[in-house]
XYZ file of C-alpha atoms in Angstrom:
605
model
C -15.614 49.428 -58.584
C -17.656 46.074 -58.858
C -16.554 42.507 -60.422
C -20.349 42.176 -61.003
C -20.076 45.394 -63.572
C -16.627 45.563 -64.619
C -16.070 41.647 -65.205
C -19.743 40.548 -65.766
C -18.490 38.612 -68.534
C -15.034 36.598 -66.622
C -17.115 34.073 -65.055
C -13.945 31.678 -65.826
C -11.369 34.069 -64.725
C -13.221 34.755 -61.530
C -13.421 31.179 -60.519
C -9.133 30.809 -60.813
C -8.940 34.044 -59.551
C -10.359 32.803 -56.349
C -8.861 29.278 -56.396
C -5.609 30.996 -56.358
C -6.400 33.076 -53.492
C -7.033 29.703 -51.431
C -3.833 28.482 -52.689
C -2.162 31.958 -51.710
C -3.588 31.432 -48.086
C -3.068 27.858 -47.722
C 0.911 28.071 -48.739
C 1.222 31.184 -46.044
C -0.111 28.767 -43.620
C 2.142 26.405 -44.715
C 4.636 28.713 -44.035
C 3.428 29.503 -40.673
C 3.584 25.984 -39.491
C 6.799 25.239 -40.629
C 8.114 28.663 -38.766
C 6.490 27.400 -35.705
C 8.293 23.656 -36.093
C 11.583 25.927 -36.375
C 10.433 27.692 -33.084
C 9.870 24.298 -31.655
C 12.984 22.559 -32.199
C 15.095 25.950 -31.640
C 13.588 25.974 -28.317
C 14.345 22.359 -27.744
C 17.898 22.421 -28.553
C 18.362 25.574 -26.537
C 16.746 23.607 -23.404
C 18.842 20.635 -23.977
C 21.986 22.938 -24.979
C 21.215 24.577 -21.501
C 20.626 20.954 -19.908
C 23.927 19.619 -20.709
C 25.900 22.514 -19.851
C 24.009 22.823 -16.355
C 25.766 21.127 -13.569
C 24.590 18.131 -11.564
C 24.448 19.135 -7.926
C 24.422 16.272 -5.564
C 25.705 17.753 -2.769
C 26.469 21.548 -1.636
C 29.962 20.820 -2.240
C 29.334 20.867 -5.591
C 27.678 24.183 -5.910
C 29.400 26.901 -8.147
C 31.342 29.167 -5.855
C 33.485 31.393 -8.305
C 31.699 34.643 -9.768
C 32.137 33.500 -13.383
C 31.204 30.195 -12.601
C 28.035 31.643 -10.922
C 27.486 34.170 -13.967
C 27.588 31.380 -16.561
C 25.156 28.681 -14.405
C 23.035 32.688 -14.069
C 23.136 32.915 -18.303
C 22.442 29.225 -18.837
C 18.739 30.082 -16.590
C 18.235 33.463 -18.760
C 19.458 31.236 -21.374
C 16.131 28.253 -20.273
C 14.190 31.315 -20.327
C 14.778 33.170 -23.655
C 13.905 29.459 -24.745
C 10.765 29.552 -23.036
C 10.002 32.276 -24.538
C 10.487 31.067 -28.482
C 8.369 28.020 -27.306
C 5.633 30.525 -26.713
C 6.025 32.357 -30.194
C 5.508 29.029 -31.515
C 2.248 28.280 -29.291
C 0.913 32.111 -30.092
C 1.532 31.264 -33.821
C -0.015 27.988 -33.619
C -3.023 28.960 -32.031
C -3.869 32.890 -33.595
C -1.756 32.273 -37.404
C -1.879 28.934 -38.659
C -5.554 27.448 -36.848
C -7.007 30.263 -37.448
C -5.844 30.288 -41.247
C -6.455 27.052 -41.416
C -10.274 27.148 -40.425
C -10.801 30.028 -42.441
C -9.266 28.329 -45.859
C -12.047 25.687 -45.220
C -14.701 28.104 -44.895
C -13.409 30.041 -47.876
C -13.999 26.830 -49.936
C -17.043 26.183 -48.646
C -18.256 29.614 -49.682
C -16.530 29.935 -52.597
C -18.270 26.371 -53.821
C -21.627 27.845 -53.268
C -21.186 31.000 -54.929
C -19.404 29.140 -58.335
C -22.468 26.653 -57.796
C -25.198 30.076 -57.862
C -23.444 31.646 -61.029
C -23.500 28.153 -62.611
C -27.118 27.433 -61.891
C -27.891 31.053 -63.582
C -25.649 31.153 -66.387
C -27.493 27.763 -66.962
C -30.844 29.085 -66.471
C -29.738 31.673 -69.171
C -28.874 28.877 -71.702
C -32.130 27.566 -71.514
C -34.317 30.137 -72.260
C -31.931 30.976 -75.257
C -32.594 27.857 -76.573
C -36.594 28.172 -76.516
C -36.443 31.299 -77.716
C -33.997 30.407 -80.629
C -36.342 27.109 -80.756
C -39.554 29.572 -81.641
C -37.422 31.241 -83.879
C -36.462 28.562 -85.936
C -40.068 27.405 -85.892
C -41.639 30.850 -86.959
C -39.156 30.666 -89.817
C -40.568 27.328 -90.984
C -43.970 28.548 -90.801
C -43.387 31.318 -92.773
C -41.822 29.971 -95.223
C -44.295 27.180 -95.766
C -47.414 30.622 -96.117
C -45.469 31.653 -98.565
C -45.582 28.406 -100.585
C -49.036 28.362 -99.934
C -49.524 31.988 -101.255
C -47.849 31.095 -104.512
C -49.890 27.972 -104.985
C -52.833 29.488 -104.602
C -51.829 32.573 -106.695
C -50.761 30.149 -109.559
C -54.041 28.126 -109.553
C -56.421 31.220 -109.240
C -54.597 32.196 -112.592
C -55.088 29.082 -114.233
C -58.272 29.120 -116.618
C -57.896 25.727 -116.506
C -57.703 24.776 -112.435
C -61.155 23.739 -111.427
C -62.890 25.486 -108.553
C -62.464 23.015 -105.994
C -58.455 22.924 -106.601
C -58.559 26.757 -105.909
C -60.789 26.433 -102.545
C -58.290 23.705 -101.366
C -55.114 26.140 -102.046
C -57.268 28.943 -100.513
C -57.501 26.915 -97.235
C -54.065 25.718 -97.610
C -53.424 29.395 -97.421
C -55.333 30.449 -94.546
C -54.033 27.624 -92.596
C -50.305 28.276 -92.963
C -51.003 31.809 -92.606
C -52.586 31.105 -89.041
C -50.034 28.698 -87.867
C -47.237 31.503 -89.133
C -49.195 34.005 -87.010
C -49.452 31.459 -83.695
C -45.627 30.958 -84.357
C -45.163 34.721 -84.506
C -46.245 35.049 -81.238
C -44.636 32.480 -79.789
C -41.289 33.767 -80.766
C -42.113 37.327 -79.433
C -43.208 36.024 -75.998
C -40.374 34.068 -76.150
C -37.845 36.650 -77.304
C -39.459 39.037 -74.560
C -39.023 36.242 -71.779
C -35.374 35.526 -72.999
C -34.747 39.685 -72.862
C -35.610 40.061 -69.527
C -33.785 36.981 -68.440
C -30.834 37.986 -69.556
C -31.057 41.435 -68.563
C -31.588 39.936 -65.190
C -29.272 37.626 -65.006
C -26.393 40.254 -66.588
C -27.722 43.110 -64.193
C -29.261 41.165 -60.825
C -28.111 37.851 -60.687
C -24.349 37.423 -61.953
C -23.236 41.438 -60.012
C -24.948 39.785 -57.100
C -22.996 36.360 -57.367
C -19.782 38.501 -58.450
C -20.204 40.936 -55.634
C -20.361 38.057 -53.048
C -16.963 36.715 -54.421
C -15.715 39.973 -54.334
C -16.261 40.290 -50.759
C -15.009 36.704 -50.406
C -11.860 37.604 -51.410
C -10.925 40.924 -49.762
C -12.040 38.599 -46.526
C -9.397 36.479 -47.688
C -6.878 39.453 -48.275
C -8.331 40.925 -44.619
C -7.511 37.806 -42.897
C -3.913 37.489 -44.593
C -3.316 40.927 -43.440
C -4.301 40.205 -39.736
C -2.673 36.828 -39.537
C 1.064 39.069 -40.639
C 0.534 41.303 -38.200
C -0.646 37.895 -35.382
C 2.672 36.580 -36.611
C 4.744 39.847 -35.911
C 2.763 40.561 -32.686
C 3.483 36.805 -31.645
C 7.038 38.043 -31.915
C 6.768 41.554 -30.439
C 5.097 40.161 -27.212
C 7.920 37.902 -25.784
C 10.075 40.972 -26.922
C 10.341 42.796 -23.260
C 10.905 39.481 -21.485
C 13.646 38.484 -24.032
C 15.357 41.973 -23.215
C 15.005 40.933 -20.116
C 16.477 37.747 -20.562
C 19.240 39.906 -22.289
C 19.551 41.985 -19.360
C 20.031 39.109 -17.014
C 22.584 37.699 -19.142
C 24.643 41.385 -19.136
C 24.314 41.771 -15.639
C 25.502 37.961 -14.971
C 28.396 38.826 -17.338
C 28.880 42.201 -14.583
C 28.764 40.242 -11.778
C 32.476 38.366 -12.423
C 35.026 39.605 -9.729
C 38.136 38.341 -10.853
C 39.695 39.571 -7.209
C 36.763 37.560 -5.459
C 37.670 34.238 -7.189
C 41.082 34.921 -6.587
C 40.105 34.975 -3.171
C 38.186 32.005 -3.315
C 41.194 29.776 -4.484
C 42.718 30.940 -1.637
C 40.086 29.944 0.694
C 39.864 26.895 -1.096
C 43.201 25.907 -1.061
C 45.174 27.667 1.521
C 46.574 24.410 3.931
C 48.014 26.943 6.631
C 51.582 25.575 6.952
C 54.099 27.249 6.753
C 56.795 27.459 3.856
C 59.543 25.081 4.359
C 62.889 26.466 5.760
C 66.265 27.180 4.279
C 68.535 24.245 3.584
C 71.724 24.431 5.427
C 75.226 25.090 3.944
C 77.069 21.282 3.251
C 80.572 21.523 3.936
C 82.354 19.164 1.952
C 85.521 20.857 2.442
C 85.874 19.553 6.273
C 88.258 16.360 4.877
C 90.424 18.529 2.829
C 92.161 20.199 6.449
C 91.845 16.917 8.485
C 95.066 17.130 8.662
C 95.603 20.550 10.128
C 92.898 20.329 12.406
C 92.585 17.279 13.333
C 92.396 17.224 16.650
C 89.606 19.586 17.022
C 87.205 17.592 14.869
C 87.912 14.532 16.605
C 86.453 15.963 19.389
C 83.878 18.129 17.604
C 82.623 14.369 16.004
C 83.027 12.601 19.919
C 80.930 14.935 21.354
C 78.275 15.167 18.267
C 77.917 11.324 18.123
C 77.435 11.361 22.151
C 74.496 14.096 21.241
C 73.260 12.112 18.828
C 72.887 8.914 20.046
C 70.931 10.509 22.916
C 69.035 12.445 20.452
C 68.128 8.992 18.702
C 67.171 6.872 21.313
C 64.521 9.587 22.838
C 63.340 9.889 19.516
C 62.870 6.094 18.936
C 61.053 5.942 22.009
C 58.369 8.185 21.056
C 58.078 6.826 17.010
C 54.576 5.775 16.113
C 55.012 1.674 15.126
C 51.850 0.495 12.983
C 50.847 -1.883 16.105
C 51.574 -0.334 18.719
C 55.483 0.862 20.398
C 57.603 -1.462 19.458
C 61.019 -1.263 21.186
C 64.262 -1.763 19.561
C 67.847 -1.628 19.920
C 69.277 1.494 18.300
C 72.728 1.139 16.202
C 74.528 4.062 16.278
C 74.183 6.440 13.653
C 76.091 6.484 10.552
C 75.730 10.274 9.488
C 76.113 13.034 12.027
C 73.704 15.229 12.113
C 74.252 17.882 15.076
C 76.003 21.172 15.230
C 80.260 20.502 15.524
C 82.733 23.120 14.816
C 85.573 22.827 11.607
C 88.616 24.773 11.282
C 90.043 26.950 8.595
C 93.786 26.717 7.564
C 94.622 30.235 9.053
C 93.377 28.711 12.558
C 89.622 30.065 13.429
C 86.647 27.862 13.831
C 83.091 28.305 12.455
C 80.254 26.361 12.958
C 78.741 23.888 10.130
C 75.425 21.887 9.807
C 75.624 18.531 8.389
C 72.496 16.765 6.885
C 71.268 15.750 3.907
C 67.715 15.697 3.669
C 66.978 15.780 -0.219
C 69.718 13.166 -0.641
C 67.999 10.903 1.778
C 64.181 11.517 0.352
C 65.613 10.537 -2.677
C 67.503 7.313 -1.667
C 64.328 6.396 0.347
C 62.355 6.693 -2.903
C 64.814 4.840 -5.475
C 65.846 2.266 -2.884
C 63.722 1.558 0.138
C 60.938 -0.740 0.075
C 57.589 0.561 0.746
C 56.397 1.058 3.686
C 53.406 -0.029 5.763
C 50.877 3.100 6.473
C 50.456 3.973 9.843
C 47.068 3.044 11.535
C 45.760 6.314 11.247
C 46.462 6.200 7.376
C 44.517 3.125 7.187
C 41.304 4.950 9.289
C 41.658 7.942 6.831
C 41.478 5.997 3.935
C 38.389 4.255 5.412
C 36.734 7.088 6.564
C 37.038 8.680 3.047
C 35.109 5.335 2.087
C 32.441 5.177 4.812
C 31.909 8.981 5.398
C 31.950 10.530 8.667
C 34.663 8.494 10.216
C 36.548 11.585 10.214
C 34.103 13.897 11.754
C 36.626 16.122 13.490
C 38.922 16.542 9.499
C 41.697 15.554 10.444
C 42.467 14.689 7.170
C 42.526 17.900 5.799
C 45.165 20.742 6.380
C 44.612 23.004 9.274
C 42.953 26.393 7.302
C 40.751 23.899 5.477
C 39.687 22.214 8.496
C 39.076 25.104 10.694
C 36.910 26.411 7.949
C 34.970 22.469 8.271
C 34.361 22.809 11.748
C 33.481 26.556 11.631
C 31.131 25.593 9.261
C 29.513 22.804 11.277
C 29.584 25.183 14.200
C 27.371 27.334 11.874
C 24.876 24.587 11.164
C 24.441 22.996 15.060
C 24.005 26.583 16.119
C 21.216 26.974 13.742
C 19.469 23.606 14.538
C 20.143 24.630 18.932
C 18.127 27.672 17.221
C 15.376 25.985 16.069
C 15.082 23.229 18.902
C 15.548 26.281 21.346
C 12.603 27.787 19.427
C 10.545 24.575 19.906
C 11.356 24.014 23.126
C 9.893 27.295 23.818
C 6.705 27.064 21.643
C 6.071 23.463 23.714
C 6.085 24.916 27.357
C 3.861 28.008 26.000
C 1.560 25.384 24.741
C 1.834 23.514 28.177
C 0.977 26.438 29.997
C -1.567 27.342 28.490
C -3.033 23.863 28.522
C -2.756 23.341 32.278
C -4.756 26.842 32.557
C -7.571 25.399 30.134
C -7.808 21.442 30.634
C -10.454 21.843 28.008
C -7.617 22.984 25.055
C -5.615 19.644 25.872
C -3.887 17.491 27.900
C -0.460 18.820 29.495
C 0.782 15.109 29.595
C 0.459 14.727 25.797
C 3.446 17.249 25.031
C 5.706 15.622 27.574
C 6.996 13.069 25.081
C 7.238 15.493 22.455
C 9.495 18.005 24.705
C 11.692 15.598 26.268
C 13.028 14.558 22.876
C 13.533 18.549 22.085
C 15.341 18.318 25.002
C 17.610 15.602 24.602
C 18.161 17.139 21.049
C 18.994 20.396 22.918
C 21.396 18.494 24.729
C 23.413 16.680 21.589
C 23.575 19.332 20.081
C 25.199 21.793 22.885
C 27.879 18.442 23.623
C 28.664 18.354 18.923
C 28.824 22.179 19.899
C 31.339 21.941 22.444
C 33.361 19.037 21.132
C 33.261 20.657 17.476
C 34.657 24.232 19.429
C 37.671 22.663 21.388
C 38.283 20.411 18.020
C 38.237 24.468 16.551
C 40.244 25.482 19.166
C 42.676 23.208 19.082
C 43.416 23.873 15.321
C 43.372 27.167 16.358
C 46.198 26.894 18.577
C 48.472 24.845 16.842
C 48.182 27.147 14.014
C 49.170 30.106 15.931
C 52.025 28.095 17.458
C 53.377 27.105 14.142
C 55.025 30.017 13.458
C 57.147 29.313 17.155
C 58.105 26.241 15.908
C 58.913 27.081 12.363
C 62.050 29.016 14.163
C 63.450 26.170 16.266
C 63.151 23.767 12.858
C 65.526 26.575 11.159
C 68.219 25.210 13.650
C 68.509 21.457 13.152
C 65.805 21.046 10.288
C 64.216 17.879 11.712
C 61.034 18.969 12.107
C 57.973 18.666 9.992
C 55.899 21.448 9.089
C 52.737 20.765 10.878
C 51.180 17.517 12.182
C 52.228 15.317 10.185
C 53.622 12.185 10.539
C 55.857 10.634 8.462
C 53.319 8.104 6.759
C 51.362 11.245 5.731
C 48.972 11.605 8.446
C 48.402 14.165 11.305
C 49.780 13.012 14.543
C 48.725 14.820 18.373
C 52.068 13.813 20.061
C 54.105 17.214 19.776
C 57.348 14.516 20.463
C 56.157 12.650 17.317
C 56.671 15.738 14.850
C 60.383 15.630 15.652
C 61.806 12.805 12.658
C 64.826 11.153 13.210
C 68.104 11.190 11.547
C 68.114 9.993 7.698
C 70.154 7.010 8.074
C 72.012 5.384 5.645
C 70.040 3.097 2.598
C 70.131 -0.315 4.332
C 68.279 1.546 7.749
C 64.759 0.811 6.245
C 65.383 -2.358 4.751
C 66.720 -3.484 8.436
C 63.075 -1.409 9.876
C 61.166 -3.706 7.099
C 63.098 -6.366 8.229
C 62.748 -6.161 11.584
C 58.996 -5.417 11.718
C 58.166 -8.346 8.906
C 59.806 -10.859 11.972
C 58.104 -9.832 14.757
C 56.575 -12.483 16.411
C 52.630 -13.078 16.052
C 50.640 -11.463 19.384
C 48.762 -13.383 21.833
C 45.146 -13.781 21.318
C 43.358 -11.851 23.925
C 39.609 -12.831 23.018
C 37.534 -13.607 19.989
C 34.924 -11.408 18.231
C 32.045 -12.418 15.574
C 31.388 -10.284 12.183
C 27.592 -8.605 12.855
C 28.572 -6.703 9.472
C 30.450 -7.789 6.018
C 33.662 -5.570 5.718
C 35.483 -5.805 2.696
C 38.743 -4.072 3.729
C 40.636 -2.870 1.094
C 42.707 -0.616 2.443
C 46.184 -1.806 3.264
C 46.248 -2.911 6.598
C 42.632 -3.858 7.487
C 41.414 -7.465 7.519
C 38.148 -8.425 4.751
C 35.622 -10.494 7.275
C 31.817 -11.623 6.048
C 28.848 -11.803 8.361
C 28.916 -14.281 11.114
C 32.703 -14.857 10.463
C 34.692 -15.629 13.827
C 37.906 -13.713 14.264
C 40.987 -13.436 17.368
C 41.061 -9.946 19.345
C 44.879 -9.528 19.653
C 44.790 -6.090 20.482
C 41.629 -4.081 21.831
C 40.131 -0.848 20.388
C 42.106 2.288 21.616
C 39.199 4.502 21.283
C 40.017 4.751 17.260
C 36.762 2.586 16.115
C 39.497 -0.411 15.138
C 39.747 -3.265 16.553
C 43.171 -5.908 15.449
C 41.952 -9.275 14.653
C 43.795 -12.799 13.299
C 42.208 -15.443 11.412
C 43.057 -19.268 12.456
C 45.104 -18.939 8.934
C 47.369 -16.469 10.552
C 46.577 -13.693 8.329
C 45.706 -10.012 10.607
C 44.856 -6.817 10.414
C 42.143 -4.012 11.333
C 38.102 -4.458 11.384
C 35.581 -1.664 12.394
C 34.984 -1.958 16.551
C 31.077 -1.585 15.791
C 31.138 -4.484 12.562
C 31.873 -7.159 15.541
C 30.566 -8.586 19.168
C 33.530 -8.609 21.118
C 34.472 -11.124 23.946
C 37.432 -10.811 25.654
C 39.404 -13.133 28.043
C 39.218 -12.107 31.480
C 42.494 -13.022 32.853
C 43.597 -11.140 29.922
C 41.942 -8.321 29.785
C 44.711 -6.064 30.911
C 47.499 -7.603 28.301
């Protein structure tokens, strides 16, 4: 089968044949690129889908601890890498489908123009010799025609008696003239009927199956090249196909990896304080007034001897409260609510015992009615050490479990670093040695520098060590101890669960985790009172701001650089210093934000 044979005569239809094959392969490259702009942005929004979901880590606090947590951040990276993936489907159909179509299109018209341009030229060529030969026709005609006139003349006047002999010599060469030029025409046309003949059988058996054949070829090139460039696109697809799976994989074996028990267990760790749960709330006997009058002796003397107990109980207590500035000394009024262990009596005559106290009733009368109260001093250095940072470096703040996990964890990390310093330390004196046994390698002296410092870093870090391990062990202890004290506190209920003080904070005096008695509503008005008079300290030395402080926790005193401040109470080994400004107004500065100069007669006020 041959277009130069079967269609020798669809010159026309050829040429739109072939202009719609371009068309055909320019619209599948269309096609192609707008596939690959759909791979593009596809990829793009998964990245930026992936981007937003993917959490910010600024610190290793912030890491992902939970096992779904972990599995989701794990699917988000398969998630960045199946995206990857369609960005290279779109780069392997950009570079083998749609340039490659897109060269070849221009080629095709390139070609395609030249071949048109060859069959045009031809068919042209053709034309023209049909026109000389028609041309000699025509004129052969004439000529004829014209002998034969000439014949009949000079027939008619070598009839005539009367034409003269001259007239018929004139037709007779008349004759033989047209006759000749008829003949010379003849020829003509039959060279020129010949020449057109093989011409055309030429250009209808060489020329125009030649030019037809090359388009032919052209276009099953064209259909050859579509058929590679959809199998490039599926292959562009089928490559990236194991990695995707993959990527699938990863995202099934992330979804595997969730342990709902080890999350559990990771709230726990989390958020387990180590206290203990609070005890039972003692029976209330309101029924004591109702046999007054039967008993009334005995509980008399059950209240005498509980009020002697109690005021006892009170004024050791008071003596060992934590004041904001200090111990401050007062006189204690008697209390209004018993609160120790007294016997009652039943109509029929026997005795049990009964607790008295009211500790939800006075929580809630503190709340409604008391005025609030000043934070203690080691409030005020909590609050600014969650401010500054490692003001709290032993965590005090936190509950005991969380902070034994802190400091086991720092234990962890100075171990490591002794580790490496150890390591270094080592390396240095194998390098000495080796240099005092070849002087030519180096000088022994030069390391000296370089392994003092690796020893003084040996030595911090064995003292954080130690001071971090007895901060561990003390936590330690108390939290074993707890439990011993959680059994005493069932008795009288007075005591706190854990260290802390009634402010909030974590106190170290065992005597300070006892609270007093709840008094009656006007108690903390008369504390507020009380403390609100106390009369200004003595000024025991000045200091001068080397730092700006802004203090805005309660309690602490705002102070810009250069500013000159009072000292009316020195640093207790806290980091805080009490300062006054000449308007009268105090309160607590950093000890290392100021120069300090104290008075020397009194330095020991």
């Amino acid at each position: 089968m041959s277009w130069g044979t079967e269609l020798w005569d669809q010159f026309d239809s050829l040429d739109k044949h072939t202009q719609w094959g371009i068309d055909f392969l320019e619209r599948y490259a269309k096609f192609v690129k707008e596939r690959i702009e759909i791979e593009q942005n596809y990829a793009k929004q998964l990245r930026n889908l992936v981007k937003k979901y993917c959490p910010k880590r600024s610190s290793k606090d912030e890491e992902p601890r939970f096992t779904s947590c972990i599995a989701f951040f794990n699917i988000l990276n398969e998630l960045n890498d199946y995206a990857g993936q369609r960005e290279v489907v779109a780069e392997e159909m950009a570079h083998r489908v749609y340039g490659e179509l897109m060269r070849y299109a221009h080629d095709l018209k390139t070609e395609r123009k030249m071949h048109l341009q060859e069959g045009r030229k031809a068919q042209q060529y053709l034309d023209m010799c049909w026109k000389q030969m028609d041309n000699s026709k025509k004129k052969f005609e004439r000529e004829c025609r014209e002998a034969e006139k000439a014949q009949q003349s000079y027939e008619r006047l070598d009839n005539d008696t009367n034409a003269t002999k001259a007239d018929v010599e004139k037709a007779k060469q008349q004759l033989n003239l047209r006759t000749h030029m008829a003949d010379e025409n003849k020829n003509e046309y039959a060279a020129q009927l010949q020449n057109f003949n093989g011409e055309q059988h030429k250009h209808f058996y060489v020329v125009i199956p030649q030019i037809y054949k090359q388009l032919q070829e052209m276009d099953e090139r064209r259909t050859i090249k579509l058929s590679e460039c959809y199998r490039g696109f599926a292959d562009s697809e089928r490559k990236v196909i194991p990695i995707i799976s993959k990527c699938l994989e990863g995202m099934i074996l992330a979804a595997k990896s969730v342990d709902e028990r080890r999350d559990s267990q990771m709230v726990v760790d989390s958020f387990k304080s180590g206290f203990e749960p609070p005890g039972d709330f003692p029976f209330e006997d309101y029924s004591q007034h109702i046999y007054r009058t039967i008993s009334d002796g005995t509980i008399s003397a059950s209240k005498q001897e509980s009020g002697k107990m109690d005021a006892k109980t009170t004024v050791g207590k008071a003596k060992g409260k934590l004041w904001l500035f200090g111990k401050k000394p007062k006189p204690q009024s008697p209390p209004l609510t018993p609160t120790s262990l007294f016997t009652s009596s039943t109509p029929n005559g026997s005795q049990f015992l009964t607790f008295s106290i009211e500790p939800v009733h006075y929580c809630m009368n503190e709340i409604k009615t008391g005025k609030p109260r000043i934070p203690s001093f080691r409030s005020l250095k909590r609050g600014w050490s969650v401010k500054m940072g490692p003001a709290l470096e032993d965590f005090s703040h936190l509950p005991p479990e969380q902070r034994r996990k802190k400091l086991q964890q720092r234990i962890d990390e100075l171990n490591r670093e002794l580790q490496k310093e150890s390591d270094q330390k080592e390396a240095l004196n194998k390098m000495k040695d080796v240099y005092e046994k070849n002087p030519q390698m180096g000088d022994p002296g030069s390391l000296q520098p370089k392994l003092a410092e690796t020893m003084n870093n040996i030595d911090r870090l064995r003292m954080e060590i130690h001071k971090n391990e007895a901060w561990l062990s003390e936590v330690e202890g108390k939290t074993g101890g707890r439990g011993d004290r959680r059994h005493s506190s069932d008795i009288n209920h007075l005591v706190t669960q854990g260290r802390e003080s009634p402010e909030g904070s974590y106190t170290d005096d065992a005597n300070q985790e006892v609270r007093g008695p709840p008094q009656q509503h006007g108690h903390h008005n008369e504390f507020d009172d009380e403390f609100e008079d106390d009369d200004p300290l003595p000024a025991i030395g000045h200091c001068k701001a080397i730092y700006p402080f802004d203090g805005h926790n309660e309690g602490t005193l705002a102070m810009k650089e250069g500013e000159v401040l009072y000292i009316i109470e020195e640093d207790k080994g806290d980091g805080w210093t009490r300062a006054r400004r000449q308007n009268g107004e105090e309160g607590y500065v950093p000890t290392s934000y100021i120069d300090v100069t104290l008075e020397k007669n009194s330095k020991g006020s």
